[in-house]
mmCIF file of C-alpha atoms and ligand atoms in Angstrom:
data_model
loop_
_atom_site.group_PDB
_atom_site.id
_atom_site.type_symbol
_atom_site.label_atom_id
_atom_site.label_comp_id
_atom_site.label_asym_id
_atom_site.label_seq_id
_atom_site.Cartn_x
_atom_site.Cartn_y
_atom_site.Cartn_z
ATOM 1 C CA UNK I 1 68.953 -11.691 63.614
ATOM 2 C CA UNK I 2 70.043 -14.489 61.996
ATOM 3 C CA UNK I 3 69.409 -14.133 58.276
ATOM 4 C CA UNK I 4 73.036 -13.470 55.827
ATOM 5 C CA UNK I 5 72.444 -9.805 54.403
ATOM 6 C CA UNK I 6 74.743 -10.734 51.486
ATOM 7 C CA UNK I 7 77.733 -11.186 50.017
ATOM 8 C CA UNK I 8 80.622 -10.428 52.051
ATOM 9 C CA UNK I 9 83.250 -8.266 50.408
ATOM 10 C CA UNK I 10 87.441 -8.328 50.915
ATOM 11 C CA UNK I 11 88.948 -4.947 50.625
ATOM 12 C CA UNK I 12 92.934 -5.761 50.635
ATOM 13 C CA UNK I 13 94.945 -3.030 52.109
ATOM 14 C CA UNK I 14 98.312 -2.617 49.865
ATOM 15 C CA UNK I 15 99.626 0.288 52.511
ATOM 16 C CA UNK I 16 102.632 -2.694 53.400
ATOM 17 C CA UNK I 17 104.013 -3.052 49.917
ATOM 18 C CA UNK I 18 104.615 0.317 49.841
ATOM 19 C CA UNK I 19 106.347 0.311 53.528
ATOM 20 C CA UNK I 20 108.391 -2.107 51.803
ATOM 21 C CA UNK I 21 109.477 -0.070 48.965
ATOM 22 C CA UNK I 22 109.654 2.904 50.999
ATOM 23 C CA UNK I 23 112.365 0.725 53.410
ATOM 24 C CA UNK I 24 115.238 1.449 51.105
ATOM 25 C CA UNK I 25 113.409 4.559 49.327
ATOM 26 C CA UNK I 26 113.488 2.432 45.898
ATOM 27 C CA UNK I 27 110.671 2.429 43.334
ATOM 28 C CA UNK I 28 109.746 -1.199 43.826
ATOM 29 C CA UNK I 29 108.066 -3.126 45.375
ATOM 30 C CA UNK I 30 104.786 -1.152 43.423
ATOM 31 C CA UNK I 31 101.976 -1.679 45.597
ATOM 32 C CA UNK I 32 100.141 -0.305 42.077
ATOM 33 C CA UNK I 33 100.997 -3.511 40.981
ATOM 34 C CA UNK I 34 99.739 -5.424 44.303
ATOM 35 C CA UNK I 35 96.145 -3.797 43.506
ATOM 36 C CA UNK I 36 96.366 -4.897 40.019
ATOM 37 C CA UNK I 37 96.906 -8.631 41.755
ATOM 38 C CA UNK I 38 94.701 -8.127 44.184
ATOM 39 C CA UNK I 39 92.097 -7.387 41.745
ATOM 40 C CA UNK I 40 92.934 -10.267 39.871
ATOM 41 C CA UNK I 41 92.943 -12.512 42.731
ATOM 42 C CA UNK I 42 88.964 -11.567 43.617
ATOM 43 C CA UNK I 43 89.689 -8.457 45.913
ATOM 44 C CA UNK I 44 86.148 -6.507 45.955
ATOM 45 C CA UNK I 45 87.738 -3.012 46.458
ATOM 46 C CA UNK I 46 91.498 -2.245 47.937
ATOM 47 C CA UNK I 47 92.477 0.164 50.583
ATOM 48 C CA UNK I 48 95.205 2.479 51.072
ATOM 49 C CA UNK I 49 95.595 4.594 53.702
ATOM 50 C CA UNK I 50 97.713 7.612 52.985
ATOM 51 C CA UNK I 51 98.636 8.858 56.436
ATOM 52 C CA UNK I 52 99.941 12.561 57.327
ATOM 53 C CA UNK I 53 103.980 11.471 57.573
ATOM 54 C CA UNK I 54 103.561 9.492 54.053
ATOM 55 C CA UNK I 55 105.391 6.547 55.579
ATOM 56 C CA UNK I 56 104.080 4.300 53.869
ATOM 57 C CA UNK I 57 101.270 5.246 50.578
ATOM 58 C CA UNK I 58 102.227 8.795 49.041
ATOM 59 C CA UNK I 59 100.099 10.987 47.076
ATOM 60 C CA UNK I 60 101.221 9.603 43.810
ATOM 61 C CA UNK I 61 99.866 6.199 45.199
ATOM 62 C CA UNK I 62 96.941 7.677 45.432
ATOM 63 C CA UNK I 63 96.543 9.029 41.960
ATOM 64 C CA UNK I 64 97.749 6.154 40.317
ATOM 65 C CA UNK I 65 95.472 3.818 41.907
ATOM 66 C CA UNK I 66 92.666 6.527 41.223
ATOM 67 C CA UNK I 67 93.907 6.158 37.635
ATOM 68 C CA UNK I 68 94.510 2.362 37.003
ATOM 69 C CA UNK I 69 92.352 0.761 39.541
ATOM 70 C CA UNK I 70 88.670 -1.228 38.298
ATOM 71 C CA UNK I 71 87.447 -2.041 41.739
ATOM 72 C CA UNK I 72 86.559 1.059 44.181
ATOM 73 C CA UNK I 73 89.516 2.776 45.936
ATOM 74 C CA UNK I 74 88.800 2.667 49.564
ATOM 75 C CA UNK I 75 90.999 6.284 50.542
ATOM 76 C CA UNK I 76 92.015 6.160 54.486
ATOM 77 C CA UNK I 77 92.643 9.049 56.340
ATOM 78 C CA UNK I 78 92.828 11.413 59.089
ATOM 79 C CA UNK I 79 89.790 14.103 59.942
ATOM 80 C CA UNK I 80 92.315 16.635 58.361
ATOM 81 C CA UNK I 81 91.855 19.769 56.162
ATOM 82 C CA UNK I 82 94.433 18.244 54.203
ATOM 83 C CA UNK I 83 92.960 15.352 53.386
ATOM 84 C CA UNK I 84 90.017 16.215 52.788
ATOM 85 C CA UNK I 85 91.218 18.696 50.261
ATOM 86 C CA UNK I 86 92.659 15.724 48.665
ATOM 87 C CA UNK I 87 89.709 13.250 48.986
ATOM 88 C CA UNK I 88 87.549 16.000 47.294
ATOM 89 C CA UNK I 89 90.245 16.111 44.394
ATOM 90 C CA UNK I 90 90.111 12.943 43.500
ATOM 91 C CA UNK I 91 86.626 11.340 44.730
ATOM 92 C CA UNK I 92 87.208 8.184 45.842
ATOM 93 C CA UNK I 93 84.309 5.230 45.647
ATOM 94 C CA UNK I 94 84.905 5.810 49.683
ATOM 95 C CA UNK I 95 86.983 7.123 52.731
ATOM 96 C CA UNK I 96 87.246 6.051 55.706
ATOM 97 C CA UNK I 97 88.414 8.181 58.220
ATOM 98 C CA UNK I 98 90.382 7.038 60.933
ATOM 99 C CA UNK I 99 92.480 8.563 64.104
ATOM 100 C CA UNK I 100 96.113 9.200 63.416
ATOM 101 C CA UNK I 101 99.046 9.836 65.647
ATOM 102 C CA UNK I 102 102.121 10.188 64.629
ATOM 103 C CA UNK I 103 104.274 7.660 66.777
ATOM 104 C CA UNK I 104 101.529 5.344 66.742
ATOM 105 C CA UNK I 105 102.998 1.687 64.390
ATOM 106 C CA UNK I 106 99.511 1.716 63.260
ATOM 107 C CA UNK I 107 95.848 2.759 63.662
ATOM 108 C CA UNK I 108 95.805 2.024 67.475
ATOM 109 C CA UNK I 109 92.083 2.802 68.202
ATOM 110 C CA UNK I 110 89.234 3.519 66.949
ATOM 111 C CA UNK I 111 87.873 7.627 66.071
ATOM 112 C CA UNK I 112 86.277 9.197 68.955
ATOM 113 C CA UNK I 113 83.227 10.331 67.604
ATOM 114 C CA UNK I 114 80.736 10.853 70.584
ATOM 115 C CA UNK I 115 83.120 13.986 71.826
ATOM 116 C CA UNK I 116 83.773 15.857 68.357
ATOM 117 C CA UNK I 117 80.319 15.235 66.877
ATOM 118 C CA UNK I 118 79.687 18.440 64.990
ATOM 119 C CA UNK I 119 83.440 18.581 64.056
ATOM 120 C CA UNK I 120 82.811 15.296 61.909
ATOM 121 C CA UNK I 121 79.828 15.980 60.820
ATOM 122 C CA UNK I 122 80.652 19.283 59.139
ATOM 123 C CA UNK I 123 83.801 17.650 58.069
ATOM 124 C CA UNK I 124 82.087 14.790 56.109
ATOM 125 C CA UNK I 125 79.245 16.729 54.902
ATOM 126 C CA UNK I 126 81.301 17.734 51.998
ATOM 127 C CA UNK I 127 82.655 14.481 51.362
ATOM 128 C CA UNK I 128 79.197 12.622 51.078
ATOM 129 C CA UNK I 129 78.131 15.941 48.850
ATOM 130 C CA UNK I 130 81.006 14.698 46.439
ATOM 131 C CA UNK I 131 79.670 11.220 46.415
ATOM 132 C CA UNK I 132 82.162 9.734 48.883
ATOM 133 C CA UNK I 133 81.082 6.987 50.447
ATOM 134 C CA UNK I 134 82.131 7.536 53.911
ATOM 135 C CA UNK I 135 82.691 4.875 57.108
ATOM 136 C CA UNK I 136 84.372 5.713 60.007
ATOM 137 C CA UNK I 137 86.258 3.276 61.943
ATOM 138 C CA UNK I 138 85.421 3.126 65.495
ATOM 139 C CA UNK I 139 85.873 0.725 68.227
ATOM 140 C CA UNK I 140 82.920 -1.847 69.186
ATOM 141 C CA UNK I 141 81.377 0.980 71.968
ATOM 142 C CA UNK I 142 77.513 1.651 71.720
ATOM 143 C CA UNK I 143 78.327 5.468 72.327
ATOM 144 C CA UNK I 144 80.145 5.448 69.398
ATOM 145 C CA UNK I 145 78.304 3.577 67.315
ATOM 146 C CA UNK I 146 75.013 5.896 67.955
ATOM 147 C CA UNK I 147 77.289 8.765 67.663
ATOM 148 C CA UNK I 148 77.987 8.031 63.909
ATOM 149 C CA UNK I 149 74.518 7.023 62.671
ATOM 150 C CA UNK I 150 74.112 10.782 64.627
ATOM 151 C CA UNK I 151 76.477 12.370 62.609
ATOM 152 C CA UNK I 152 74.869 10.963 59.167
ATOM 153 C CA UNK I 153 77.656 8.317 58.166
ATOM 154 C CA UNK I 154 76.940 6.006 55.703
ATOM 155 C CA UNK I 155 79.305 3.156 57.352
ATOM 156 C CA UNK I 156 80.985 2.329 59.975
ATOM 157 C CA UNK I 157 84.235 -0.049 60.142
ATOM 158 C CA UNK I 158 84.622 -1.792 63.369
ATOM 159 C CA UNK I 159 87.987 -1.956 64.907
ATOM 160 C CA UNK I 160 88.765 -5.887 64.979
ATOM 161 C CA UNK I 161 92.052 -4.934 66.292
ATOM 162 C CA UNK I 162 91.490 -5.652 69.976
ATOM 163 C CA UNK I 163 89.472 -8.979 69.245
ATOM 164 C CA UNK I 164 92.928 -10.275 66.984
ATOM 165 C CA UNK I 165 95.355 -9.710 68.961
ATOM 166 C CA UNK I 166 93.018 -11.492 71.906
ATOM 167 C CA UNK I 167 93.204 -14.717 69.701
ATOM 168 C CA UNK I 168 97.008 -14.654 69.018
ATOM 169 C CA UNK I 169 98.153 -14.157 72.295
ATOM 170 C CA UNK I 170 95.852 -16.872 73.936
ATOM 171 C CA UNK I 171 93.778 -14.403 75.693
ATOM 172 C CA UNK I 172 90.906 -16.132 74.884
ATOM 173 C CA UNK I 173 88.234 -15.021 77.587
ATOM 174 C CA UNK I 174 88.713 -11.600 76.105
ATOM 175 C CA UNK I 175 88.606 -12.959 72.441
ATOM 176 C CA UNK I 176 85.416 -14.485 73.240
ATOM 177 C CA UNK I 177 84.131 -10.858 75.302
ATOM 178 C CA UNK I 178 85.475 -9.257 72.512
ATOM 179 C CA UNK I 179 83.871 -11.008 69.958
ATOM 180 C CA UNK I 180 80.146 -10.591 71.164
ATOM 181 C CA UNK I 181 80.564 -7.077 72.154
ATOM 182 C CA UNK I 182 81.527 -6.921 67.857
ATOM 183 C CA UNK I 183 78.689 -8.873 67.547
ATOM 184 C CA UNK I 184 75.753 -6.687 69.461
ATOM 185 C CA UNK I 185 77.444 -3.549 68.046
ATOM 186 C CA UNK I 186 76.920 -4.925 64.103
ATOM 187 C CA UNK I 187 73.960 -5.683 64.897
ATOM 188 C CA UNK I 188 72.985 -1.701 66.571
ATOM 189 C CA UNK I 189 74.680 -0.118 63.747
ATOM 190 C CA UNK I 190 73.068 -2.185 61.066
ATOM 191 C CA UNK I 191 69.427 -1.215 63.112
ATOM 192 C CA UNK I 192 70.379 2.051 63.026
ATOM 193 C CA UNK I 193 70.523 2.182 58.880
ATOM 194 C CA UNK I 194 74.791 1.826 59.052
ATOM 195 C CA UNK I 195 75.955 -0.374 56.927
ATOM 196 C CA UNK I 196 78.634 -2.122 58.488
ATOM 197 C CA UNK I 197 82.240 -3.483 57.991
ATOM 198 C CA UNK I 198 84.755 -4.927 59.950
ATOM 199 C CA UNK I 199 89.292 -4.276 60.160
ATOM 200 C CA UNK I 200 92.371 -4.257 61.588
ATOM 201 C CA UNK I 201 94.195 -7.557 62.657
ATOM 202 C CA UNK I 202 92.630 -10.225 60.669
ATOM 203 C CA UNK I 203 94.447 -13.451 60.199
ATOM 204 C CA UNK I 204 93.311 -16.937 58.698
ATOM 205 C CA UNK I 205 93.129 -17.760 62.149
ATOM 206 C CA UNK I 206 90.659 -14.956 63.455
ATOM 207 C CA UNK I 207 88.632 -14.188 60.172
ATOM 208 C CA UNK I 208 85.639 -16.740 60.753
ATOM 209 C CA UNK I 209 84.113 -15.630 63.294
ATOM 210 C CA UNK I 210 84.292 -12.219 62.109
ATOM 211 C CA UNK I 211 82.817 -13.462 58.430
ATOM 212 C CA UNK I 212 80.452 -15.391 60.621
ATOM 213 C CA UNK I 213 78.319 -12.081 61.509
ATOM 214 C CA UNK I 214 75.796 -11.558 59.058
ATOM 215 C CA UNK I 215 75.388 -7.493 59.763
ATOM 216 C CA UNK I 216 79.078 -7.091 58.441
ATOM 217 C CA UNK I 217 79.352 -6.629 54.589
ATOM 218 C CA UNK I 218 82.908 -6.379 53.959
ATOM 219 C CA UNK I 219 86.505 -6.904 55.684
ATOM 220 C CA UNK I 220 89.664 -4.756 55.015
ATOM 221 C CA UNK I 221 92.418 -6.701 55.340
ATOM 222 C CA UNK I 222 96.013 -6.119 54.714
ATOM 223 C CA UNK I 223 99.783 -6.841 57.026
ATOM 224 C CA UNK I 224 98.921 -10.098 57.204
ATOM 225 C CA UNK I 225 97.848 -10.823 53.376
ATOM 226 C CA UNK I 226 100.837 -8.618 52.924
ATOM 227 C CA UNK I 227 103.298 -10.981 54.765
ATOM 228 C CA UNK I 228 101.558 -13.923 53.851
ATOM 229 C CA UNK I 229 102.025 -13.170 50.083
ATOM 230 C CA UNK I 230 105.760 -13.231 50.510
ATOM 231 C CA UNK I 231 105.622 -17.172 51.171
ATOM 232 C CA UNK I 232 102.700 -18.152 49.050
ATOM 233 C CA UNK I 233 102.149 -14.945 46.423
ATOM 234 C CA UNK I 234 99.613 -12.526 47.327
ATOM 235 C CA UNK I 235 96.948 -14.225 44.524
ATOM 236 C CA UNK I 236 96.954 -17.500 46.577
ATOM 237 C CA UNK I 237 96.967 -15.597 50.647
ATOM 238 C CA UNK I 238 93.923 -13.733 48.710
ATOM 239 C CA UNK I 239 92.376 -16.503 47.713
ATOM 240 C CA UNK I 240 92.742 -18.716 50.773
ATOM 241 C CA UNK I 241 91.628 -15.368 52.824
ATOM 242 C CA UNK I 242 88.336 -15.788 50.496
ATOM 243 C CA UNK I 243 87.675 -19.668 51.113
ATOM 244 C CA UNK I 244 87.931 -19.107 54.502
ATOM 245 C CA UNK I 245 85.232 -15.957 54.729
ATOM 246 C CA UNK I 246 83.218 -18.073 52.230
ATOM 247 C CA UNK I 247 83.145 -20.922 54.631
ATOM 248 C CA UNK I 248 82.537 -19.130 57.556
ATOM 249 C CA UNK I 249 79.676 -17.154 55.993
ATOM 250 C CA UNK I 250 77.627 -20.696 55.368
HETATM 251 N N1 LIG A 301 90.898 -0.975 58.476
HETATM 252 C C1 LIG A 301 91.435 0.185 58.932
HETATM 253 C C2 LIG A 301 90.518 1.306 59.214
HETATM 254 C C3 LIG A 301 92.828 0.322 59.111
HETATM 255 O O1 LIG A 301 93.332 1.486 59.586
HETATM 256 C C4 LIG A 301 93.658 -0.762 58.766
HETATM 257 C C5 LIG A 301 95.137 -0.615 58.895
HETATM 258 O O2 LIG A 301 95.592 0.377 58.033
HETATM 259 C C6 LIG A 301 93.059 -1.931 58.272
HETATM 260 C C7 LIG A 301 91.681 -2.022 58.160
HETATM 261 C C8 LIG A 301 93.865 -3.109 57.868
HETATM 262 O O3 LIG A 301 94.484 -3.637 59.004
HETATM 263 P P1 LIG A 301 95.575 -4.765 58.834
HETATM 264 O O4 LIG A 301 96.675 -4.168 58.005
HETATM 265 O O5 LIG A 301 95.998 -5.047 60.245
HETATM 266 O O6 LIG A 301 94.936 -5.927 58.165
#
């Protein structure tokens, strides 16, 4: 399938500006303030992933950018009772759940759905009841992938992780495997009625060919917008991250 399906959207993940802040336990830098830029800048939604140690995003993030915020709140989080306690509390546009350990640096892989099917369908029952959209983010694996159209998902996020680093360390056999295996995966989720987005690891460098595939409707995208914004502001790493998805996207 070649045809574009629309208008890809940039979620920008503000989770570093609060890692940041949190370094030296100050009240700065806001990463409140990032969304407000972010939206500014052209960001279609913004992310923030508030994980079970609080290391970086706390819950009074999470309220405040429920408060303050015009574009939809894309809420990340474990399969916990916790969080899903909070996620019904405050409704989020979406959530996203993701796997969580605690001495991982960050998301590592994707959620194993095919082995705790019922488990996460019961636990986002509730949350699509409350008018969550939900997506899970799951590695580029057919098993998975039919698993969560299974499970009654409304998106899946495909872990672009793997397929980024590939790039950036030269491995580029595996960038290239990588890549179509993202590819034919889109494209089975998006036959299967998923709608379909794509994270983890983008860089100017590896977001073409990512933007490239017409089944994916949106990338979330944050450490390296994050780190890029402290040598060119986050409004112009935002915008150049948009030219460059634009461009690939024809
Ligand atoms: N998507 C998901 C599901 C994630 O867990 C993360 C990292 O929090 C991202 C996207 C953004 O990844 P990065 O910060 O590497 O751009």
């Amino acid at each position: 399938m070649t045809d574009y399906l629309g208008q890809l959207r940039l979620g920008v993940n503000i989770d570093h500006v609060a890692t940041v802040r949190n370094a030296r336990g100050s009240s700065y830098p806001d990463p409140v303030r990032a969304a407000h830029l972010a939206e500014a800048a052209g960001a279609d939604g913004i992310t923030a992933h508030l994980r079970e140690d609080r290391r970086h995003i706390t819950d009074s993030d999470i309220e405040r950018l429920m408060e303050a915020l015009t574009v939809p709140l894309n809420f990340e989080m474990a399969a916990t009772e916790e969080m899903q306690a909070i996620a019904l509390r405050h409704k989020p546009h979406a959530v996203c759940i993701v796997p969580e350990r605690r001495e991982e640096l960050t998301t590592e892989g994707g959620l194993e759905v095919a082995r705790q099917e019922n488990r996460l369908a019961d636990f986002i029952a509730p949350l699509r009841e409350a008018g969550c959209r939900v997506s899970l983010f799951i590695a580029a694996d057919r098993a998975q992938v039919e698993a969560a159209a299974r499970i009654g998902t409304d998106v899946v996020e495909l872990h672009v992780g793997p397929l980024c680093d590939a790039f950036h360390e030269g491995h580029m056999d595996f960038h290239a495997a990588e890549l179509a295996r993202v590819a034919e995966m889109a494209m089975r989720a998006h036959e299967l009625g998923l709608e379909v987005h794509a994270g983890h690891g983008i860089t100017y460098d590896t977001v073409a060919p990512i933007a490239a595939l017409p089944q994916v409707m949106e990338l979330n995208i944050g450490h390296f917008l994050i780190g890029e914004a402290i040598f060119t502001g986050l409004k112009a790493a935002i915008a150049e991250m948009r030219r460059r998805m634009e461009a690939a996207r024809g």
